[in-house]
Amino acid sequence: MTSIVTNSAAIGALDTLRSINKSMEKTQGNISSGLRIQSASDNAAYWSIATTMRSDNKALGAVQDAIGLGAAKTDTAYTGLSSAIDVVSEIKKKLVAAREPGVDKDKINKELTELKNQLGSISQSSSFNGENWLYSASSATQAAGTKQMVGSFVRAADGTVSIKTISYDTSKSVLIDDKTGENGLLTKGTTVTQPSGTTTTTATYYLV
């Protein structure tokens, strides 16, 4: 007759060692990953939330980069407009000075030409990442129109994700339009009333 001898104390100690070993493996895994919840088996609800948050965090990083790009485009256009305003103010001063008796008008005309050239340079150089909001040309890539910029990342209550954008119509800020002059703030004509004694009552002037 076969007899099996068991040692209850030894079996209990072995079970304890197995439990300790399993706990150590889990603790080592947590330490190496830096995550308390590593898989769904640890805690399904928390694991799902953590996975979603990590995914959203990566998306937010990409959105932040895109917002920075949009801000850089805006800053470039703003800097260009500020410079153009300074030049136009200088042109205004020259035109006022030209009405003074004895002024060298030929010299003023040359200065005005230089200032107009500056306006052209400012408009064409106000470009960032291939977009120019102050200058419009005949090519499709340089034509004025509505530009889209990433504005925000939104996760709705039902879990759906969407990217919100900000639209800006660059035709409102174009200074020079090489294709259609009337669309540019500086290239469109301005009709003024002629002084008395002239042959025509009105005249159209172009700054650039």
PDB file of C-alpha atoms in Angstrom:
ATOM      1  CA  MET A   1       0.000   0.000   0.000  1.00  0.00           C
ATOM      2  CA  THR A   2       1.424   3.392  -1.105  1.00  0.00           C
ATOM      3  CA  SER A   3       1.611   6.149   1.511  1.00  0.00           C
ATOM      4  CA  ILE A   4       2.221   9.888   0.814  1.00  0.00           C
ATOM      5  CA  VAL A   5       3.693  11.857   3.640  1.00  0.00           C
ATOM      6  CA  THR A   6       2.945  15.613   3.591  1.00  0.00           C
ATOM      7  CA  ASN A   7       4.466  18.426   5.584  1.00  0.00           C
ATOM      8  CA  SER A   8       1.883  21.147   6.185  1.00  0.00           C
ATOM      9  CA  ALA A   9       4.457  23.629   7.411  1.00  0.00           C
ATOM     10  CA  ALA A  10       6.628  23.157   4.316  1.00  0.00           C
ATOM     11  CA  ILE A  11       3.670  23.555   1.970  1.00  0.00           C
ATOM     12  CA  GLY A  12       2.595  26.720   3.765  1.00  0.00           C
ATOM     13  CA  ALA A  13       6.099  28.150   3.540  1.00  0.00           C
ATOM     14  CA  LEU A  14       6.260  27.313  -0.191  1.00  0.00           C
ATOM     15  CA  ASP A  15       2.952  29.078  -0.844  1.00  0.00           C
ATOM     16  CA  THR A  16       4.222  32.120   1.038  1.00  0.00           C
ATOM     17  CA  LEU A  17       7.430  32.177  -1.017  1.00  0.00           C
ATOM     18  CA  ARG A  18       5.441  31.948  -4.259  1.00  0.00           C
ATOM     19  CA  SER A  19       3.237  34.852  -3.143  1.00  0.00           C
ATOM     20  CA  ILE A  20       6.265  36.949  -2.167  1.00  0.00           C
ATOM     21  CA  ASN A  21       7.973  36.178  -5.490  1.00  0.00           C
ATOM     22  CA  LYS A  22       4.871  37.180  -7.456  1.00  0.00           C
ATOM     23  CA  SER A  23       4.558  40.384  -5.458  1.00  0.00           C
ATOM     24  CA  MET A  24       8.233  41.195  -6.054  1.00  0.00           C
ATOM     25  CA  GLU A  25       7.844  40.678  -9.812  1.00  0.00           C
ATOM     26  CA  LYS A  26       4.876  43.056  -9.861  1.00  0.00           C
ATOM     27  CA  THR A  27       6.745  45.632  -7.771  1.00  0.00           C
ATOM     28  CA  GLN A  28       9.802  45.415 -10.038  1.00  0.00           C
ATOM     29  CA  GLY A  29       7.555  45.885 -13.060  1.00  0.00           C
ATOM     30  CA  ASN A  30       5.979  48.970 -11.503  1.00  0.00           C
ATOM     31  CA  ILE A  31       9.393  50.413 -10.679  1.00  0.00           C
ATOM     32  CA  SER A  32      10.815  49.800 -14.158  1.00  0.00           C
ATOM     33  CA  SER A  33       7.789  51.256 -15.960  1.00  0.00           C
ATOM     34  CA  GLY A  34       6.984  53.963 -13.445  1.00  0.00           C
ATOM     35  CA  LEU A  35       3.329  52.927 -13.695  1.00  0.00           C
ATOM     36  CA  ARG A  36       1.221  51.612 -10.844  1.00  0.00           C
ATOM     37  CA  ILE A  37      -1.345  50.234 -13.302  1.00  0.00           C
ATOM     38  CA  GLN A  38       0.492  48.502 -16.146  1.00  0.00           C
ATOM     39  CA  SER A  39      -2.259  46.398 -17.682  1.00  0.00           C
ATOM     40  CA  ALA A  40      -6.004  45.862 -17.579  1.00  0.00           C
ATOM     41  CA  SER A  41      -5.510  42.967 -15.176  1.00  0.00           C
ATOM     42  CA  ASP A  42      -4.182  45.377 -12.524  1.00  0.00           C
ATOM     43  CA  ASN A  43      -7.315  47.531 -12.588  1.00  0.00           C
ATOM     44  CA  ALA A  44      -9.400  47.631 -15.759  1.00  0.00           C
ATOM     45  CA  ALA A  45     -11.099  50.974 -15.043  1.00  0.00           C
ATOM     46  CA  TYR A  46      -7.924  52.847 -14.092  1.00  0.00           C
ATOM     47  CA  TRP A  47      -5.976  51.235 -16.931  1.00  0.00           C
ATOM     48  CA  SER A  48      -8.574  52.441 -19.469  1.00  0.00           C
ATOM     49  CA  ILE A  49      -8.501  55.971 -18.047  1.00  0.00           C
ATOM     50  CA  ALA A  50      -4.697  56.055 -17.982  1.00  0.00           C
ATOM     51  CA  THR A  51      -4.432  54.772 -21.558  1.00  0.00           C
ATOM     52  CA  THR A  52      -6.842  57.464 -22.775  1.00  0.00           C
ATOM     53  CA  MET A  53      -4.982  60.171 -20.873  1.00  0.00           C
ATOM     54  CA  ARG A  54      -1.618  59.101 -22.322  1.00  0.00           C
ATOM     55  CA  SER A  55      -3.103  59.178 -25.810  1.00  0.00           C
ATOM     56  CA  ASP A  56      -4.632  62.615 -25.216  1.00  0.00           C
ATOM     57  CA  ASN A  57      -1.357  63.898 -23.801  1.00  0.00           C
ATOM     58  CA  LYS A  58       0.454  62.988 -27.026  1.00  0.00           C
ATOM     59  CA  ALA A  59      -2.300  64.630 -29.071  1.00  0.00           C
ATOM     60  CA  LEU A  60      -2.091  67.763 -26.925  1.00  0.00           C
ATOM     61  CA  GLY A  61       1.650  67.908 -27.556  1.00  0.00           C
ATOM     62  CA  ALA A  62       1.033  67.844 -31.312  1.00  0.00           C
ATOM     63  CA  VAL A  63      -1.690  70.491 -30.986  1.00  0.00           C
ATOM     64  CA  GLN A  64       0.643  72.686 -28.941  1.00  0.00           C
ATOM     65  CA  ASP A  65       3.252  72.474 -31.702  1.00  0.00           C
ATOM     66  CA  ALA A  66       0.611  73.376 -34.298  1.00  0.00           C
ATOM     67  CA  ILE A  67      -0.582  76.333 -32.207  1.00  0.00           C
ATOM     68  CA  GLY A  68       3.019  77.520 -31.947  1.00  0.00           C
ATOM     69  CA  LEU A  69       3.279  77.353 -35.737  1.00  0.00           C
ATOM     70  CA  GLY A  70       0.100  79.403 -36.129  1.00  0.00           C
ATOM     71  CA  ALA A  71       1.359  81.938 -33.605  1.00  0.00           C
ATOM     72  CA  ALA A  72       4.615  82.286 -35.539  1.00  0.00           C
ATOM     73  CA  LYS A  73       2.688  83.007 -38.754  1.00  0.00           C
ATOM     74  CA  THR A  74       0.593  85.608 -36.949  1.00  0.00           C
ATOM     75  CA  ASP A  75       3.660  87.240 -35.401  1.00  0.00           C
ATOM     76  CA  THR A  76       5.355  87.400 -38.804  1.00  0.00           C
ATOM     77  CA  ALA A  77       2.345  89.140 -40.355  1.00  0.00           C
ATOM     78  CA  TYR A  78       2.056  91.503 -37.376  1.00  0.00           C
ATOM     79  CA  THR A  79       5.720  92.478 -37.584  1.00  0.00           C
ATOM     80  CA  GLY A  80       5.393  93.105 -41.319  1.00  0.00           C
ATOM     81  CA  LEU A  81       2.273  95.229 -40.869  1.00  0.00           C
ATOM     82  CA  SER A  82       3.930  97.279 -38.133  1.00  0.00           C
ATOM     83  CA  SER A  83       6.925  97.953 -40.375  1.00  0.00           C
ATOM     84  CA  ALA A  84       4.641  98.862 -43.289  1.00  0.00           C
ATOM     85  CA  ILE A  85       2.707 101.324 -41.100  1.00  0.00           C
ATOM     86  CA  ASP A  86       5.968 103.042 -40.167  1.00  0.00           C
ATOM     87  CA  VAL A  87       6.935 103.356 -43.840  1.00  0.00           C
ATOM     88  CA  VAL A  88       3.494 104.694 -44.840  1.00  0.00           C
ATOM     89  CA  SER A  89       3.756 107.268 -42.043  1.00  0.00           C
ATOM     90  CA  GLU A  90       7.105 108.341 -43.465  1.00  0.00           C
ATOM     91  CA  ILE A  91       5.559 108.644 -46.939  1.00  0.00           C
ATOM     92  CA  LYS A  92       2.842 110.852 -45.473  1.00  0.00           C
ATOM     93  CA  LYS A  93       5.491 113.131 -43.963  1.00  0.00           C
ATOM     94  CA  LYS A  94       7.263 113.407 -47.320  1.00  0.00           C
ATOM     95  CA  LEU A  95       4.027 114.307 -49.107  1.00  0.00           C
ATOM     96  CA  VAL A  96       3.280 117.011 -46.555  1.00  0.00           C
ATOM     97  CA  ALA A  97       6.834 118.354 -46.865  1.00  0.00           C
ATOM     98  CA  ALA A  98       6.497 118.443 -50.663  1.00  0.00           C
ATOM     99  CA  ARG A  99       3.884 121.193 -50.363  1.00  0.00           C
ATOM    100  CA  GLU A 100       6.319 123.573 -48.706  1.00  0.00           C
ATOM    101  CA  PRO A 101       7.687 126.329 -50.981  1.00  0.00           C
ATOM    102  CA  GLY A 102      11.251 125.856 -52.192  1.00  0.00           C
ATOM    103  CA  VAL A 103      11.392 122.141 -51.420  1.00  0.00           C
ATOM    104  CA  ASP A 104      13.446 119.958 -53.780  1.00  0.00           C
ATOM    105  CA  LYS A 105      10.590 117.874 -55.153  1.00  0.00           C
ATOM    106  CA  ASP A 106      12.863 115.703 -57.294  1.00  0.00           C
ATOM    107  CA  LYS A 107      14.687 114.635 -54.156  1.00  0.00           C
ATOM    108  CA  ILE A 108      11.409 113.917 -52.392  1.00  0.00           C
ATOM    109  CA  ASN A 109      10.219 111.854 -55.370  1.00  0.00           C
ATOM    110  CA  LYS A 110      13.363 109.732 -55.158  1.00  0.00           C
ATOM    111  CA  GLU A 111      12.828 109.255 -51.432  1.00  0.00           C
ATOM    112  CA  LEU A 112       9.208 108.280 -52.057  1.00  0.00           C
ATOM    113  CA  THR A 113      10.319 105.709 -54.627  1.00  0.00           C
ATOM    114  CA  GLU A 114      12.720 104.189 -52.103  1.00  0.00           C
ATOM    115  CA  LEU A 115       9.990 104.054 -49.476  1.00  0.00           C
ATOM    116  CA  LYS A 116       7.615 102.355 -51.918  1.00  0.00           C
ATOM    117  CA  ASN A 117      10.303  99.786 -52.681  1.00  0.00           C
ATOM    118  CA  GLN A 118      10.599  99.186 -48.943  1.00  0.00           C
ATOM    119  CA  LEU A 119       6.884  98.442 -48.789  1.00  0.00           C
ATOM    120  CA  GLY A 120       7.316  95.857 -51.528  1.00  0.00           C
ATOM    121  CA  SER A 121      10.235  94.236 -49.732  1.00  0.00           C
ATOM    122  CA  ILE A 122       8.371  94.151 -46.425  1.00  0.00           C
ATOM    123  CA  SER A 123       5.320  92.543 -48.007  1.00  0.00           C
ATOM    124  CA  GLN A 124       7.243  89.879 -49.900  1.00  0.00           C
ATOM    125  CA  SER A 125       9.533  88.994 -46.995  1.00  0.00           C
ATOM    126  CA  SER A 126       6.727  88.566 -44.445  1.00  0.00           C
ATOM    127  CA  SER A 127       6.538  84.847 -45.095  1.00  0.00           C
ATOM    128  CA  PHE A 128       6.655  81.948 -42.646  1.00  0.00           C
ATOM    129  CA  ASN A 129       6.424  78.251 -43.427  1.00  0.00           C
ATOM    130  CA  GLY A 130       5.438  79.017 -47.016  1.00  0.00           C
ATOM    131  CA  GLU A 131       2.566  81.362 -46.136  1.00  0.00           C
ATOM    132  CA  ASN A 132       2.506  85.113 -46.659  1.00  0.00           C
ATOM    133  CA  TRP A 133      -0.486  87.045 -45.364  1.00  0.00           C
ATOM    134  CA  LEU A 134       0.683  90.418 -46.708  1.00  0.00           C
ATOM    135  CA  TYR A 135       1.587  89.560 -50.290  1.00  0.00           C
ATOM    136  CA  SER A 136      -0.516  87.827 -52.921  1.00  0.00           C
ATOM    137  CA  ALA A 137       0.794  86.602 -56.264  1.00  0.00           C
ATOM    138  CA  SER A 138      -0.704  84.759 -59.212  1.00  0.00           C
ATOM    139  CA  SER A 139       0.545  81.319 -58.110  1.00  0.00           C
ATOM    140  CA  ALA A 140      -1.906  79.181 -56.151  1.00  0.00           C
ATOM    141  CA  THR A 141       0.456  78.804 -53.200  1.00  0.00           C
ATOM    142  CA  GLN A 142       0.839  82.574 -52.853  1.00  0.00           C
ATOM    143  CA  ALA A 143      -2.752  83.598 -53.560  1.00  0.00           C
ATOM    144  CA  ALA A 144      -4.746  85.234 -50.779  1.00  0.00           C
ATOM    145  CA  GLY A 145      -7.532  83.236 -49.200  1.00  0.00           C
ATOM    146  CA  THR A 146      -8.783  81.634 -46.009  1.00  0.00           C
ATOM    147  CA  LYS A 147      -6.062  79.998 -43.948  1.00  0.00           C
ATOM    148  CA  GLN A 148      -6.703  77.401 -41.264  1.00  0.00           C
ATOM    149  CA  MET A 149      -4.774  77.181 -37.993  1.00  0.00           C
ATOM    150  CA  VAL A 150      -5.136  74.555 -35.280  1.00  0.00           C
ATOM    151  CA  GLY A 151      -6.776  76.115 -32.234  1.00  0.00           C
ATOM    152  CA  SER A 152      -7.581  73.375 -29.739  1.00  0.00           C
ATOM    153  CA  PHE A 153      -8.022  69.673 -28.960  1.00  0.00           C
ATOM    154  CA  VAL A 154     -11.411  68.655 -27.561  1.00  0.00           C
ATOM    155  CA  ARG A 155     -12.647  65.365 -26.105  1.00  0.00           C
ATOM    156  CA  ALA A 156     -16.428  65.354 -25.692  1.00  0.00           C
ATOM    157  CA  ALA A 157     -18.336  63.665 -22.865  1.00  0.00           C
ATOM    158  CA  ASP A 158     -19.109  60.707 -25.137  1.00  0.00           C
ATOM    159  CA  GLY A 159     -15.402  60.174 -25.808  1.00  0.00           C
ATOM    160  CA  THR A 160     -15.277  61.554 -29.340  1.00  0.00           C
ATOM    161  CA  VAL A 161     -12.231  63.621 -30.213  1.00  0.00           C
ATOM    162  CA  SER A 162     -12.108  66.684 -32.466  1.00  0.00           C
ATOM    163  CA  ILE A 163      -9.576  69.309 -33.478  1.00  0.00           C
ATOM    164  CA  LYS A 164     -10.881  72.878 -33.581  1.00  0.00           C
ATOM    165  CA  THR A 165      -9.375  75.315 -36.062  1.00  0.00           C
ATOM    166  CA  ILE A 166      -9.186  79.085 -36.387  1.00  0.00           C
ATOM    167  CA  SER A 167      -9.893  80.600 -39.798  1.00  0.00           C
ATOM    168  CA  TYR A 168      -8.390  83.821 -41.105  1.00  0.00           C
ATOM    169  CA  ASP A 169      -9.062  85.459 -44.459  1.00  0.00           C
ATOM    170  CA  THR A 170      -5.696  86.828 -45.611  1.00  0.00           C
ATOM    171  CA  SER A 171      -7.370  88.917 -48.318  1.00  0.00           C
ATOM    172  CA  LYS A 172      -8.156  91.384 -45.502  1.00  0.00           C
ATOM    173  CA  SER A 173      -4.480  91.942 -44.716  1.00  0.00           C
ATOM    174  CA  VAL A 174      -2.827  91.714 -48.153  1.00  0.00           C
ATOM    175  CA  LEU A 175      -0.822  94.862 -48.793  1.00  0.00           C
ATOM    176  CA  ILE A 176       0.298  94.083 -52.331  1.00  0.00           C
ATOM    177  CA  ASP A 177      -1.576  91.924 -54.830  1.00  0.00           C
ATOM    178  CA  ASP A 178       0.414  91.302 -57.997  1.00  0.00           C
ATOM    179  CA  LYS A 179      -2.488  89.529 -59.693  1.00  0.00           C
ATOM    180  CA  THR A 180      -5.375  91.897 -58.967  1.00  0.00           C
ATOM    181  CA  GLY A 181      -4.189  95.261 -57.714  1.00  0.00           C
ATOM    182  CA  GLU A 182      -7.597  96.240 -56.373  1.00  0.00           C
ATOM    183  CA  ASN A 183      -7.350  93.441 -53.788  1.00  0.00           C
ATOM    184  CA  GLY A 184      -4.254  94.895 -52.130  1.00  0.00           C
ATOM    185  CA  LEU A 185      -4.457  97.609 -49.480  1.00  0.00           C
ATOM    186  CA  LEU A 186      -1.505  99.436 -51.052  1.00  0.00           C
ATOM    187  CA  THR A 187      -2.035  98.516 -54.714  1.00  0.00           C
ATOM    188  CA  LYS A 188      -5.685  99.484 -55.087  1.00  0.00           C
ATOM    189  CA  GLY A 189      -6.539 102.904 -56.430  1.00  0.00           C
ATOM    190  CA  THR A 190      -7.797 105.766 -54.296  1.00  0.00           C
ATOM    191  CA  THR A 191     -10.133 108.284 -55.896  1.00  0.00           C
ATOM    192  CA  VAL A 192      -9.735 111.861 -54.712  1.00  0.00           C
ATOM    193  CA  THR A 193     -11.348 115.172 -55.618  1.00  0.00           C
ATOM    194  CA  GLN A 194      -9.140 117.420 -57.703  1.00  0.00           C
ATOM    195  CA  PRO A 195      -8.572 121.024 -56.616  1.00  0.00           C
ATOM    196  CA  SER A 196     -10.592 123.719 -58.347  1.00  0.00           C
ATOM    197  CA  GLY A 197      -9.219 124.943 -61.641  1.00  0.00           C
ATOM    198  CA  THR A 198      -8.146 121.512 -62.919  1.00  0.00           C
ATOM    199  CA  THR A 199      -9.570 119.908 -66.032  1.00  0.00           C
ATOM    200  CA  THR A 200     -10.995 116.906 -64.156  1.00  0.00           C
ATOM    201  CA  THR A 201     -12.989 116.802 -60.926  1.00  0.00           C
ATOM    202  CA  THR A 202     -11.567 113.528 -59.630  1.00  0.00           C
ATOM    203  CA  ALA A 203      -8.415 111.471 -60.047  1.00  0.00           C
ATOM    204  CA  THR A 204      -7.274 107.998 -59.022  1.00  0.00           C
ATOM    205  CA  TYR A 205      -3.925 107.565 -57.304  1.00  0.00           C
ATOM    206  CA  TYR A 206      -1.934 104.429 -56.562  1.00  0.00           C
ATOM    207  CA  LEU A 207       0.556 104.219 -53.720  1.00  0.00           C
ATOM    208  CA  VAL A 208       2.424 101.164 -55.018  1.00  0.00           C
TER     209      VAL A 208
END
